[in-house]
Amino acid sequence: AWVAPPAGGLTYASQWRLSVDLSCGTSDTYLYANWEKPESEDSPGVIGTDMAVDATTSATLSGAWTFPATGVWYVMWRLSSFGVTSGHSFTPKLWTTDDNGSNWYLAASTVESDYPGEYHFSAVDYLVSISDVTNDKVRVSGIASANSSTISGDTDTNKTVLTFIKLGD
Protein backbone atom coordinates (compact mmCIF):
# COMPACT_ATOMS: atom_id res chain seq x y z
CA ALA A 1 0.00 0.00 0.00
CA TRP A 2 1.13 3.51 -0.76
CA VAL A 3 2.20 5.70 2.16
CA ALA A 4 2.07 9.50 2.07
CA PRO A 5 5.50 11.19 1.91
CA PRO A 6 6.86 12.60 5.16
CA ALA A 7 6.36 16.26 6.00
CA GLY A 8 8.81 18.37 4.01
CA GLY A 9 8.92 15.84 1.16
CA LEU A 10 7.73 16.31 -2.40
CA THR A 11 4.46 18.18 -2.70
CA TYR A 12 3.77 17.45 -6.38
CA ALA A 13 4.71 14.54 -8.62
CA SER A 14 2.82 13.00 -11.50
CA GLN A 15 3.56 10.24 -14.00
CA TRP A 16 1.75 9.52 -17.26
CA ARG A 17 2.28 6.86 -19.91
CA LEU A 18 1.26 6.54 -23.54
CA SER A 19 -1.29 3.72 -23.73
CA VAL A 20 -1.09 2.93 -27.49
CA ASP A 21 1.51 3.20 -30.26
CA LEU A 22 1.76 6.52 -32.11
CA SER A 23 3.12 6.97 -35.65
CA CYS A 24 5.34 10.01 -36.30
CA GLY A 25 6.14 11.21 -39.82
CA THR A 26 8.36 13.92 -41.26
CA SER A 27 6.62 16.81 -39.50
CA ASP A 28 6.37 17.30 -35.74
CA THR A 29 3.73 15.00 -34.24
CA TYR A 30 2.54 16.28 -30.85
CA LEU A 31 1.50 13.70 -28.28
CA TYR A 32 -1.91 14.83 -27.08
CA ALA A 33 -4.08 11.69 -26.82
CA ASN A 34 -3.94 8.33 -25.09
CA TRP A 35 -2.12 9.44 -21.93
CA GLU A 36 -2.98 7.53 -18.77
CA LYS A 37 -1.61 7.20 -15.26
CA PRO A 38 0.08 3.90 -14.40
CA GLU A 39 -2.34 1.62 -12.58
CA SER A 40 -0.79 -0.28 -9.72
CA GLU A 41 -1.29 -0.60 -5.99
CA ASP A 42 2.45 0.17 -5.70
CA SER A 43 2.19 3.43 -7.63
CA PRO A 44 0.19 6.39 -6.36
CA GLY A 45 0.29 7.91 -9.89
CA VAL A 46 0.23 11.38 -8.39
CA ILE A 47 1.31 13.29 -5.29
CA GLY A 48 -0.66 16.50 -4.80
CA THR A 49 -2.88 17.94 -7.52
CA ASP A 50 -2.53 16.26 -10.92
CA MET A 51 -1.20 17.57 -14.23
CA ALA A 52 -3.67 18.14 -17.08
CA VAL A 53 -3.10 17.67 -20.82
CA ASP A 54 -4.89 19.42 -23.67
CA ALA A 55 -6.18 16.41 -25.61
CA THR A 56 -7.49 18.45 -28.55
CA THR A 57 -5.99 18.91 -31.99
CA SER A 58 -5.56 22.65 -31.44
CA ALA A 59 -2.69 24.03 -33.51
CA THR A 60 -1.32 25.99 -30.56
CA LEU A 61 -2.21 23.86 -27.53
CA SER A 62 -2.42 20.24 -28.73
CA GLY A 63 -0.62 18.14 -26.12
CA ALA A 64 0.10 21.10 -23.83
CA TRP A 65 0.49 20.13 -20.18
CA THR A 66 -0.83 22.47 -17.48
CA PHE A 67 0.96 22.51 -14.13
CA PRO A 68 -1.05 22.55 -10.89
CA ALA A 69 1.32 24.94 -9.07
CA THR A 70 4.07 27.46 -9.66
CA GLY A 71 7.71 26.59 -8.96
CA VAL A 72 10.65 24.81 -10.53
CA TRP A 73 9.62 21.51 -12.09
CA TYR A 74 11.65 18.60 -13.43
CA VAL A 75 10.10 17.17 -16.61
CA MET A 76 11.40 13.82 -17.91
CA TRP A 77 10.23 12.22 -21.16
CA ARG A 78 11.39 8.63 -21.64
CA LEU A 79 10.30 6.86 -24.79
CA SER A 80 10.72 3.72 -26.81
CA SER A 81 10.54 3.96 -30.60
CA PHE A 82 11.33 2.06 -33.79
CA GLY A 83 11.51 2.69 -37.54
CA VAL A 84 8.63 1.42 -39.63
CA THR A 85 10.07 0.84 -43.12
CA SER A 86 13.75 1.90 -43.28
CA GLY A 87 16.56 3.26 -41.15
CA HIS A 88 16.46 7.01 -40.47
CA SER A 89 16.94 9.49 -37.66
CA PHE A 90 14.20 10.24 -35.15
CA THR A 91 14.08 13.33 -32.94
CA PRO A 92 12.04 13.47 -29.73
CA LYS A 93 11.50 17.08 -28.57
CA LEU A 94 10.33 18.85 -25.41
CA TRP A 95 8.81 22.32 -25.92
CA THR A 96 7.97 25.17 -23.51
CA THR A 97 5.69 28.21 -23.75
CA ASP A 98 5.19 31.17 -21.45
CA ASP A 99 2.28 32.69 -23.40
CA ASN A 100 -0.28 29.85 -23.45
CA GLY A 101 0.92 28.42 -26.77
CA SER A 102 1.24 31.56 -28.88
CA ASN A 103 4.97 30.81 -29.11
CA TRP A 104 6.68 27.49 -28.42
CA TYR A 105 10.41 27.16 -27.73
CA LEU A 106 12.44 24.00 -28.21
CA ALA A 107 13.79 23.37 -24.71
CA ALA A 108 15.41 19.94 -25.16
CA SER A 109 15.79 17.22 -27.78
CA THR A 110 17.91 14.28 -28.80
CA VAL A 111 18.47 12.36 -32.03
CA GLU A 112 18.48 8.59 -32.43
CA SER A 113 18.67 6.15 -35.31
CA ASP A 114 15.49 4.13 -35.80
CA TYR A 115 15.56 0.86 -37.74
CA PRO A 116 12.63 -1.40 -38.64
CA GLY A 117 11.81 -3.83 -35.85
CA GLU A 118 14.55 -2.55 -33.52
CA TYR A 119 13.40 -0.68 -30.43
CA HIS A 120 15.40 2.33 -29.28
CA PHE A 121 15.24 4.14 -25.98
CA SER A 122 15.50 7.93 -25.65
CA ALA A 123 15.28 10.35 -22.77
CA VAL A 124 14.72 14.10 -22.88
CA ASP A 125 14.55 16.13 -19.69
CA TYR A 126 14.36 19.76 -18.64
CA LEU A 127 14.01 21.98 -15.58
CA VAL A 128 11.22 24.46 -16.21
CA SER A 129 10.24 27.45 -14.09
CA ILE A 130 6.46 27.78 -13.85
CA SER A 131 5.55 31.29 -12.71
CA ASP A 132 2.03 31.38 -14.21
CA VAL A 133 -0.05 28.18 -14.31
CA THR A 134 -2.32 29.63 -16.99
CA ASN A 135 0.38 30.54 -19.52
CA ASP A 136 3.47 28.39 -18.73
CA LYS A 137 3.17 24.91 -20.27
CA VAL A 138 5.20 22.11 -21.87
CA ARG A 139 4.48 19.60 -24.63
CA VAL A 140 6.37 16.84 -26.46
CA SER A 141 6.67 15.87 -30.11
CA GLY A 142 8.51 13.47 -32.38
CA ILE A 143 9.71 13.83 -35.96
CA ALA A 144 11.33 11.34 -38.37
CA SER A 145 13.88 12.42 -40.98
CA ALA A 146 12.30 10.08 -43.55
CA ASN A 147 9.41 7.63 -43.70
CA SER A 148 8.03 7.19 -40.17
CA SER A 149 8.83 6.05 -36.66
CA THR A 150 6.50 4.57 -34.10
CA ILE A 151 6.54 5.69 -30.47
CA SER A 152 5.66 2.66 -28.35
CA GLY A 153 2.69 2.78 -26.03
CA ASP A 154 1.26 0.16 -23.71
CA THR A 155 -1.63 0.27 -21.26
CA ASP A 156 -0.03 -2.38 -19.01
CA THR A 157 3.54 -1.13 -18.62
CA ASN A 158 5.60 2.05 -18.91
CA LYS A 159 7.20 2.22 -22.39
CA THR A 160 6.75 5.93 -23.14
CA VAL A 161 6.43 8.01 -19.98
CA LEU A 162 6.21 11.65 -18.91
CA THR A 163 7.21 12.39 -15.31
CA PHE A 164 6.63 15.76 -13.63
CA ILE A 165 8.19 16.54 -10.22
CA LYS A 166 8.03 19.89 -8.44
CA LEU A 167 11.50 20.48 -7.01
CA GLY A 168 10.85 23.73 -5.19
CA ASP A 169 9.62 27.27 -5.32
XYZ file of N, CA, C and O in Angstrom:
676
model
N 0.840 -1.185 0.000
C 0.000 0.000 0.000
C 0.876 1.235 0.000
O 1.938 1.255 0.609
N 0.391 2.268 -0.647
C 1.130 3.513 -0.765
C 1.036 4.298 0.530
O -0.017 4.363 1.167
N 2.150 4.900 0.940
C 2.204 5.697 2.159
C 2.524 7.131 1.767
O 3.398 7.379 0.929
N 1.842 8.083 2.360
C 2.072 9.498 2.070
C 3.519 9.861 2.402
O 4.094 9.325 3.345
N 4.117 10.776 1.622
C 5.496 11.185 1.909
C 5.567 11.922 3.243
O 4.576 12.510 3.686
N 6.737 11.903 3.877
C 6.861 12.597 5.156
C 6.753 14.110 4.974
O 6.968 14.630 3.875
N 6.442 14.803 6.044
C 6.365 16.263 5.999
C 7.686 16.812 5.474
O 8.757 16.329 5.832
N 7.598 17.799 4.596
C 8.809 18.366 4.013
C 9.254 17.649 2.752
O 10.221 18.050 2.125
N 8.556 16.584 2.368
C 8.915 15.842 1.157
C 8.327 16.503 -0.078
O 7.887 17.655 -0.046
N 8.300 15.783 -1.164
C 7.730 16.313 -2.403
C 6.260 16.662 -2.210
O 5.517 15.914 -1.575
N 5.859 17.774 -2.801
C 4.462 18.178 -2.700
C 3.689 17.892 -3.982
O 2.467 17.814 -3.955
N 4.414 17.760 -5.101
C 3.769 17.451 -6.380
C 4.656 16.498 -7.176
O 5.852 16.724 -7.337
N 4.053 15.444 -7.690
C 4.713 14.535 -8.617
C 3.606 13.821 -9.383
O 2.556 13.496 -8.827
N 3.843 13.614 -10.669
C 2.816 12.995 -11.503
C 3.506 12.224 -12.620
O 4.484 12.700 -13.197
N 3.002 11.034 -12.915
C 3.563 10.242 -14.005
C 2.441 9.789 -14.932
O 1.374 9.369 -14.474
N 2.714 9.892 -16.222
C 1.747 9.515 -17.258
C 2.448 8.656 -18.295
O 3.613 8.872 -18.612
N 1.714 7.689 -18.848
C 2.280 6.864 -19.908
C 1.369 6.873 -21.128
O 0.150 7.033 -21.027
N 1.993 6.671 -22.294
C 1.262 6.542 -23.543
C 0.681 5.136 -23.588
O 1.406 4.158 -23.406
N -0.630 5.024 -23.826
C -1.290 3.720 -23.726
C -1.336 2.943 -25.042
O -1.606 1.749 -25.038
N -1.090 3.601 -26.184
C -1.089 2.929 -27.490
C 0.061 3.485 -28.328
O 0.566 4.570 -28.068
N 0.464 2.735 -29.353
C 1.514 3.203 -30.261
C 1.069 4.461 -31.007
O -0.122 4.639 -31.279
N 2.039 5.301 -31.353
C 1.760 6.516 -32.109
C 2.759 6.628 -33.256
O 3.965 6.543 -33.045
N 2.271 6.809 -34.474
C 3.119 6.966 -35.649
C 3.518 8.427 -35.823
O 2.684 9.325 -35.717
N 4.810 8.659 -36.069
C 5.339 10.008 -36.299
C 5.969 10.049 -37.683
O 6.796 9.205 -38.017
N 5.595 11.050 -38.474
C 6.137 11.210 -39.816
C 7.194 12.291 -39.870
O 7.885 12.559 -38.886
N 7.293 12.949 -41.020
C 8.362 13.922 -41.264
C 7.992 15.354 -40.869
O 8.683 16.291 -41.242
N 6.914 15.523 -40.130
C 6.615 16.812 -39.500
C 6.336 16.519 -38.029
O 5.961 15.396 -37.670
N 6.543 17.521 -37.169
C 6.367 17.299 -35.737
C 4.980 16.737 -35.427
O 3.969 17.291 -35.842
N 4.960 15.621 -34.714
C 3.732 15.004 -34.241
C 3.684 15.225 -32.735
O 4.552 14.739 -32.003
N 2.679 15.975 -32.272
C 2.541 16.275 -30.853
C 1.720 15.187 -30.174
O 0.701 14.762 -30.695
N 2.176 14.757 -29.024
C 1.505 13.697 -28.278
C 0.440 14.331 -27.393
O 0.762 14.970 -26.390
N -0.815 14.190 -27.806
C -1.907 14.826 -27.082
C -2.960 13.832 -26.589
O -3.714 14.135 -25.670
N -3.029 12.660 -27.175
C -4.077 11.693 -26.822
C -3.453 10.432 -26.241
O -2.260 10.175 -26.389
N -4.304 9.653 -25.604
C -3.943 8.325 -25.092
C -2.909 8.350 -23.971
O -2.107 7.438 -23.830
N -2.937 9.392 -23.145
C -2.122 9.437 -21.934
C -2.957 8.883 -20.782
O -4.142 9.160 -20.668
N -2.317 8.069 -19.944
C -2.981 7.527 -18.765
C -1.976 7.433 -17.627
O -0.770 7.377 -17.863
N -2.489 7.410 -16.408
C -1.614 7.205 -15.256
C -1.390 5.709 -15.074
O -2.302 4.916 -15.309
N -0.163 5.317 -14.676
C 0.075 3.897 -14.395
C -0.893 3.418 -13.331
O -1.219 4.141 -12.390
N -1.366 2.185 -13.495
C -2.342 1.623 -12.577
C -1.701 0.474 -11.811
O -1.457 -0.588 -12.375
N -1.412 0.738 -10.550
C -0.791 -0.278 -9.721
C -1.000 0.093 -8.267
O -0.999 1.265 -7.912
N -1.164 -0.904 -7.416
C -1.290 -0.599 -5.992
C 0.023 -0.081 -5.425
O 0.056 0.543 -4.380
N 1.135 -0.311 -6.149
C 2.446 0.165 -5.697
C 2.756 1.582 -6.189
O 3.755 2.152 -5.797
N 1.927 2.116 -7.058
C 2.186 3.430 -7.631
C 1.024 4.368 -7.337
O -0.090 4.115 -7.760
N 1.287 5.469 -6.622
C 0.192 6.393 -6.357
C -0.245 7.143 -7.619
O -1.354 7.636 -7.683
N 0.638 7.211 -8.654
C 0.295 7.908 -9.894
C 0.425 9.400 -9.784
O 0.775 10.064 -10.738
N 0.157 9.940 -8.582
C 0.231 11.382 -8.390
C 0.421 11.693 -6.907
O -0.092 10.977 -6.045
N 1.211 12.710 -6.626
C 1.312 13.294 -5.294
C 0.855 14.734 -5.455
O 1.358 15.463 -6.308
N -0.115 15.156 -4.676
C -0.660 16.503 -4.800
C -1.669 16.550 -5.935
O -2.192 15.535 -6.379
N -1.933 17.746 -6.416
C -2.875 17.943 -7.519
C -2.240 17.471 -8.818
O -1.045 17.647 -9.037
N -3.035 16.881 -9.698
C -2.533 16.263 -10.921
C -2.256 17.268 -12.042
O -2.801 18.371 -12.055
N -1.431 16.857 -12.984
C -1.202 17.574 -14.231
C -2.438 17.403 -15.110
O -3.226 16.486 -14.910
N -2.573 18.271 -16.112
C -3.672 18.142 -17.078
C -3.112 18.357 -18.473
O -2.265 19.228 -18.686
N -3.564 17.552 -19.437
C -3.104 17.666 -20.818
C -4.244 18.137 -21.708
O -5.391 17.745 -21.518
N -3.914 18.988 -22.666
C -4.888 19.424 -23.668
C -4.957 18.326 -24.722
O -4.037 18.164 -25.520
N -6.040 17.568 -24.725
C -6.178 16.413 -25.612
C -6.901 16.770 -26.910
O -7.450 15.897 -27.576
N -6.864 18.033 -27.294
C -7.493 18.450 -28.548
C -6.451 18.518 -29.655
O -5.257 18.392 -29.415
N -6.911 18.762 -30.863
C -5.993 18.909 -31.995
C -5.753 20.391 -32.305
O -5.482 20.757 -33.425
N -5.822 21.222 -31.290
C -5.558 22.652 -31.438
C -4.147 22.872 -31.973
O -3.194 22.248 -31.518
N -4.002 23.761 -32.933
C -2.687 24.031 -33.515
C -1.719 24.597 -32.485
O -0.515 24.349 -32.552
N -2.221 25.339 -31.523
C -1.325 25.988 -30.558
C -1.225 25.273 -29.222
O -0.246 25.447 -28.510
N -2.221 24.467 -28.858
C -2.212 23.856 -27.531
C -2.325 22.333 -27.525
O -2.385 21.724 -26.458
N -2.331 21.690 -28.679
C -2.419 20.239 -28.730
C -1.275 19.613 -27.923
O -0.106 19.855 -28.200
N -1.628 18.818 -26.926
C -0.622 18.137 -26.116
C 0.025 19.004 -25.058
O 0.985 18.579 -24.410
N -0.472 20.217 -24.841
C 0.102 21.103 -23.832
C -0.282 20.633 -22.431
O -1.441 20.350 -22.166
N 0.709 20.558 -21.552
C 0.487 20.131 -20.176
C 0.407 21.359 -19.276
O 1.276 22.230 -19.330
N -0.635 21.401 -18.442
C -0.832 22.473 -17.482
C -0.379 21.999 -16.105
O -0.760 20.911 -15.662
N 0.421 22.831 -15.448
C 0.956 22.509 -14.130
C -0.024 22.955 -13.048
O -0.664 23.991 -13.176
N -0.108 22.199 -11.944
C -1.049 22.554 -10.885
C -0.545 23.638 -9.933
O -1.319 24.160 -9.141
N 0.754 23.961 -10.002
C 1.315 24.935 -9.069
C 2.555 25.585 -9.682
O 3.216 25.002 -10.545
N 2.853 26.782 -9.231
C 4.069 27.465 -9.665
C 5.281 26.822 -8.991
O 5.153 26.094 -8.006
N 6.463 27.101 -9.526
C 7.707 26.591 -8.958
C 8.609 26.045 -10.039
O 8.337 26.172 -11.237
N 9.708 25.438 -9.616
C 10.651 24.807 -10.530
C 10.287 23.331 -10.616
O 10.209 22.635 -9.596
N 10.053 22.878 -11.834
C 9.621 21.505 -12.087
C 10.657 20.769 -12.927
O 11.250 21.341 -13.847
N 10.831 19.490 -12.618
C 11.645 18.596 -13.430
C 10.690 17.816 -14.333
O 9.739 17.195 -13.850
N 10.922 17.884 -15.640
C 10.102 17.167 -16.609
C 10.997 16.165 -17.330
O 12.004 16.540 -17.937
N 10.637 14.891 -17.263
C 11.402 13.819 -17.913
C 10.493 13.083 -18.879
O 9.406 12.631 -18.506
N 10.942 12.999 -20.155
C 10.226 12.225 -21.158
C 11.116 11.065 -21.562
O 12.182 11.258 -22.147
N 10.696 9.845 -21.227
C 11.394 8.631 -21.644
C 10.519 7.939 -22.664
O 9.309 7.823 -22.460
N 11.113 7.498 -23.765
C 10.301 6.860 -24.786
C 11.032 5.731 -25.484
O 12.261 5.707 -25.555
N 10.242 4.830 -26.005
C 10.724 3.724 -26.810
C 10.157 3.922 -28.212
O 8.981 4.241 -28.374
N 11.011 3.768 -29.231
C 10.537 3.959 -30.603
C 11.238 2.988 -31.540
O 12.238 2.363 -31.178
N 10.692 2.883 -32.759
C 11.325 2.060 -33.791
C 10.927 2.571 -35.160
O 9.874 3.194 -35.331
N 11.797 2.327 -36.153
C 11.506 2.690 -37.535
C 10.479 1.743 -38.120
O 10.425 0.566 -37.759
N 9.678 2.249 -39.045
C 8.629 1.422 -39.629
C 9.117 0.723 -40.896
O 8.963 -0.488 -41.031
N 9.719 1.458 -41.837
C 10.074 0.842 -43.116
C 11.560 0.848 -43.441
O 12.035 -0.029 -44.131
N 12.310 1.840 -42.976
C 13.745 1.896 -43.278
C 14.460 2.668 -42.184
O 13.835 3.386 -41.405
N 15.789 2.546 -42.144
C 16.562 3.259 -41.150
C 16.561 4.757 -41.417
O 16.636 5.193 -42.559
N 16.452 5.553 -40.369
C 16.457 7.009 -40.467
C 16.644 7.586 -39.067
O 16.613 6.857 -38.082
N 16.837 8.886 -38.977
C 16.942 9.489 -37.658
C 15.557 9.870 -37.143
O 14.634 10.134 -37.914
N 15.439 9.876 -35.825
C 14.198 10.242 -35.152
C 14.547 11.204 -34.029
O 15.496 10.975 -33.276
N 13.786 12.301 -33.928
C 14.084 13.334 -32.943
C 12.901 13.557 -32.001
O 11.891 14.128 -32.406
N 13.020 13.107 -30.742
C 12.036 13.471 -29.727
C 12.354 14.873 -29.209
O 13.525 15.220 -29.025
N 11.311 15.689 -28.987
C 11.504 17.081 -28.570
C 10.608 17.412 -27.377
O 9.496 16.914 -27.275
N 11.100 18.311 -26.524
C 10.327 18.846 -25.413
C 10.265 20.366 -25.607
O 11.293 21.014 -25.767
N 9.054 20.905 -25.629
C 8.808 22.316 -25.918
C 8.274 23.035 -24.680
O 7.586 22.427 -23.860
N 8.534 24.345 -24.579
C 7.969 25.170 -23.512
C 7.306 26.404 -24.115
O 7.669 26.854 -25.201
N 6.328 26.937 -23.390
C 5.690 28.205 -23.753
C 5.455 28.998 -22.478
O 5.215 28.413 -21.417
N 5.528 30.316 -22.585
C 5.187 31.170 -21.449
C 4.034 32.113 -21.800
O 3.733 33.046 -21.071
N 3.401 31.843 -22.965
C 2.280 32.690 -23.404
C 1.094 31.849 -23.883
O 0.437 32.175 -24.855
N 0.854 30.741 -23.175
C -0.280 29.851 -23.452
C -0.324 29.351 -24.891
O -1.370 29.231 -25.499
N 0.842 29.049 -25.455
C 0.917 28.419 -26.766
C 1.028 29.352 -27.952
O 1.118 28.890 -29.082
N 1.043 30.656 -27.738
C 1.237 31.563 -28.877
C 2.608 31.359 -29.496
O 2.772 31.435 -30.712
N 3.608 31.097 -28.659
C 4.967 30.813 -29.114
C 5.503 29.625 -28.333
O 5.392 29.584 -27.107
N 6.071 28.665 -29.043
C 6.681 27.494 -28.418
C 8.175 27.540 -28.658
O 8.628 27.906 -29.745
N 8.951 27.147 -27.651
C 10.408 27.156 -27.732
C 10.923 25.742 -27.512
O 10.494 25.061 -26.580
N 11.847 25.322 -28.363
C 12.441 23.998 -28.207
C 13.378 24.040 -27.006
O 14.398 24.725 -27.031
N 13.016 23.350 -25.945
C 13.790 23.369 -24.708
C 14.836 22.260 -24.675
O 15.935 22.453 -24.177
N 14.499 21.079 -25.211
C 15.414 19.940 -25.165
C 15.033 18.938 -26.247
O 13.863 18.791 -26.585
N 16.039 18.272 -26.790
C 15.790 17.223 -27.783
C 16.995 16.296 -27.837
O 18.048 16.586 -27.277
N 16.825 15.206 -28.538
C 17.914 14.282 -28.798
C 17.656 13.678 -30.172
O 16.577 13.840 -30.734
N 18.644 13.009 -30.733
C 18.475 12.357 -32.031
C 18.918 10.909 -31.888
O 19.939 10.613 -31.271
N 18.137 10.008 -32.450
C 18.483 8.594 -32.433
C 18.305 8.024 -33.825
O 17.679 8.644 -34.681
N 18.858 6.852 -34.046
C 18.671 6.148 -35.314
C 17.629 5.066 -35.107
O 17.773 4.218 -34.222
N 16.550 5.128 -35.887
C 15.493 4.125 -35.803
C 15.583 3.172 -36.994
O 15.708 3.614 -38.132
N 15.525 1.886 -36.708
C 15.560 0.859 -37.745
C 14.329 -0.021 -37.597
O 13.830 -0.221 -36.495
N 13.832 -0.563 -38.701
C 12.631 -1.403 -38.643
C 12.797 -2.566 -37.665
O 13.798 -3.287 -37.713
N 11.830 -2.699 -36.772
C 11.806 -3.828 -35.851
C 12.764 -3.734 -34.685
O 12.771 -4.613 -33.834
N 13.614 -2.699 -34.629
C 14.546 -2.547 -33.518
C 14.070 -1.405 -32.629
O 13.927 -0.279 -33.084
N 13.848 -1.704 -31.374
C 13.402 -0.681 -30.434
C 14.590 0.131 -29.941
O 15.672 -0.410 -29.714
N 14.365 1.423 -29.781
C 15.398 2.333 -29.283
C 14.821 3.133 -28.128
O 13.637 3.484 -28.130
N 15.660 3.406 -27.162
C 15.241 4.143 -25.984
C 15.842 5.549 -26.032
O 17.014 5.712 -26.356
N 15.025 6.549 -25.722
C 15.497 7.929 -25.655
C 14.997 8.564 -24.365
O 13.979 8.148 -23.811
N 15.711 9.583 -23.934
C 15.278 10.355 -22.774
C 15.569 11.827 -23.043
O 16.641 12.175 -23.533
N 14.588 12.650 -22.756
C 14.716 14.097 -22.885
C 14.205 14.684 -21.582
O 13.093 14.351 -21.147
N 15.016 15.535 -20.936
C 14.550 16.130 -19.691
C 14.888 17.608 -19.634
O 15.718 18.103 -20.401
N 14.208 18.312 -18.718
C 14.359 19.757 -18.641
C 13.843 20.254 -17.296
O 12.857 19.724 -16.770
N 14.516 21.267 -16.741
C 14.010 21.975 -15.577
C 13.276 23.200 -16.091
O 13.842 24.001 -16.840
N 12.018 23.344 -15.718
C 11.220 24.464 -16.205
C 10.691 25.256 -15.013
O 10.262 24.669 -14.014
N 10.762 26.570 -15.126
C 10.237 27.452 -14.089
C 8.813 27.842 -14.464
O 8.590 28.465 -15.505
N 7.871 27.468 -13.622
C 6.461 27.779 -13.850
C 6.091 28.937 -12.925
O 6.010 28.771 -11.707
N 5.916 30.125 -13.513
C 5.547 31.291 -12.705
C 4.084 31.661 -12.885
O 3.546 32.458 -12.125
N 3.434 31.074 -13.905
C 2.032 31.375 -14.210
C 1.390 30.087 -14.730
O 1.676 29.659 -15.848
N 0.522 29.476 -13.926
C -0.047 28.178 -14.306
C -1.017 28.270 -15.480
O -1.349 27.253 -16.083
N -1.441 29.460 -15.837
C -2.323 29.626 -16.989
C -1.526 29.677 -18.293
O -1.946 29.117 -19.300
N -0.367 30.294 -18.284
C 0.384 30.536 -19.516
C 1.623 29.671 -19.712
O 2.058 29.477 -20.839
N 2.243 29.177 -18.639
C 3.473 28.385 -18.731
C 3.116 26.909 -18.869
O 2.482 26.337 -17.974
N 3.520 26.297 -19.990
C 3.172 24.907 -20.272
C 4.336 24.210 -20.982
O 5.262 24.861 -21.451
N 4.257 22.899 -21.079
C 5.197 22.105 -21.869
C 4.400 21.165 -22.759
O 3.227 20.886 -22.503
N 5.044 20.672 -23.817
C 4.480 19.598 -24.633
C 5.626 18.861 -25.303
O 6.758 19.352 -25.340
N 5.340 17.662 -25.820
C 6.372 16.845 -26.456
C 5.942 16.471 -27.870
O 4.749 16.392 -28.172
N 6.939 16.266 -28.725
C 6.673 15.866 -30.111
C 7.778 14.933 -30.585
O 8.835 14.831 -29.970
N 7.514 14.292 -31.721
C 8.511 13.468 -32.375
C 8.470 13.733 -33.867
O 7.417 14.061 -34.421
N 9.632 13.617 -34.516
C 9.714 13.829 -35.959
C 10.756 12.879 -36.548
O 11.834 12.695 -35.983
N 10.418 12.248 -37.665
C 11.326 11.340 -38.366
C 11.956 12.081 -39.539
O 11.316 12.938 -40.157
N 13.210 11.758 -39.861
C 13.884 12.417 -40.981
C 13.382 11.903 -42.326
O 13.481 12.582 -43.336
N 12.859 10.697 -42.342
C 12.299 10.084 -43.554
C 11.308 9.013 -43.119
O 11.388 8.503 -42.004
N 10.385 8.680 -43.995
C 9.409 7.632 -43.700
C 8.685 7.901 -42.388
O 8.158 8.973 -42.200
N 8.697 6.956 -41.453
C 8.035 7.186 -40.173
C 8.651 6.332 -39.075
O 9.290 5.323 -39.336
N 8.436 6.784 -37.857
C 8.827 6.046 -36.660
C 7.579 5.850 -35.822
O 6.632 6.631 -35.911
N 7.595 4.823 -35.010
C 6.504 4.573 -34.096
C 6.999 4.749 -32.671
O 8.021 4.172 -32.293
N 6.284 5.570 -31.899
C 6.545 5.690 -30.470
C 5.697 4.623 -29.794
O 4.489 4.538 -30.022
N 6.331 3.801 -28.972
C 5.655 2.657 -28.353
C 4.808 3.068 -27.163
O 5.269 3.782 -26.277
N 3.581 2.583 -27.164
C 2.688 2.784 -26.029
C 2.195 1.445 -25.532
O 2.212 0.454 -26.255
N 1.777 1.399 -24.283
C 1.261 0.162 -23.707
C 0.422 0.528 -22.489
O 0.866 1.320 -21.658
N -0.758 -0.027 -22.385
C -1.628 0.273 -21.257
C -1.272 -0.529 -20.006
O -1.766 -0.235 -18.918
N -0.377 -1.519 -20.136
C -0.032 -2.375 -19.007
C 1.347 -2.122 -18.407
O 1.647 -2.632 -17.331
N 2.194 -1.370 -19.127
C 3.545 -1.127 -18.621
C 4.060 0.199 -19.166
O 3.580 0.684 -20.187
N 5.037 0.774 -18.491
C 5.600 2.054 -18.914
C 6.628 1.841 -20.032
O 7.717 1.351 -19.780
N 6.271 2.228 -21.254
C 7.198 2.216 -22.386
C 7.559 3.640 -22.779
O 8.705 3.938 -23.055
N 6.556 4.507 -22.861
C 6.749 5.927 -23.136
C 6.078 6.676 -21.992
O 4.879 6.522 -21.764
N 6.877 7.450 -21.251
C 6.431 8.013 -19.982
C 6.831 9.471 -19.850
O 7.940 9.858 -20.200
N 5.921 10.275 -19.335
C 6.208 11.647 -18.911
C 6.133 11.694 -17.389
O 5.138 11.249 -16.806
N 7.185 12.243 -16.756
C 7.215 12.391 -15.312
C 7.410 13.857 -14.970
O 8.278 14.520 -15.552
N 6.582 14.364 -14.064
C 6.632 15.757 -13.629
C 6.847 15.775 -12.121
O 6.050 15.180 -11.378
N 7.903 16.452 -11.659
C 8.186 16.536 -10.221
C 8.494 17.996 -9.870
O 9.403 18.596 -10.440
N 7.742 18.527 -8.912
C 8.034 19.887 -8.444
C 9.197 19.802 -7.481
O 9.144 19.107 -6.467
N 10.288 20.522 -7.826
C 11.495 20.481 -7.008
C 11.501 21.543 -5.917
O 12.123 21.373 -4.881
N 10.871 22.650 -6.188
C 10.847 23.726 -5.189
C 10.214 24.964 -5.745
O 9.742 25.008 -6.884
N 10.205 26.005 -4.923
C 9.618 27.273 -5.315
C 10.664 28.113 -6.020
O 10.438 28.858 -6.882
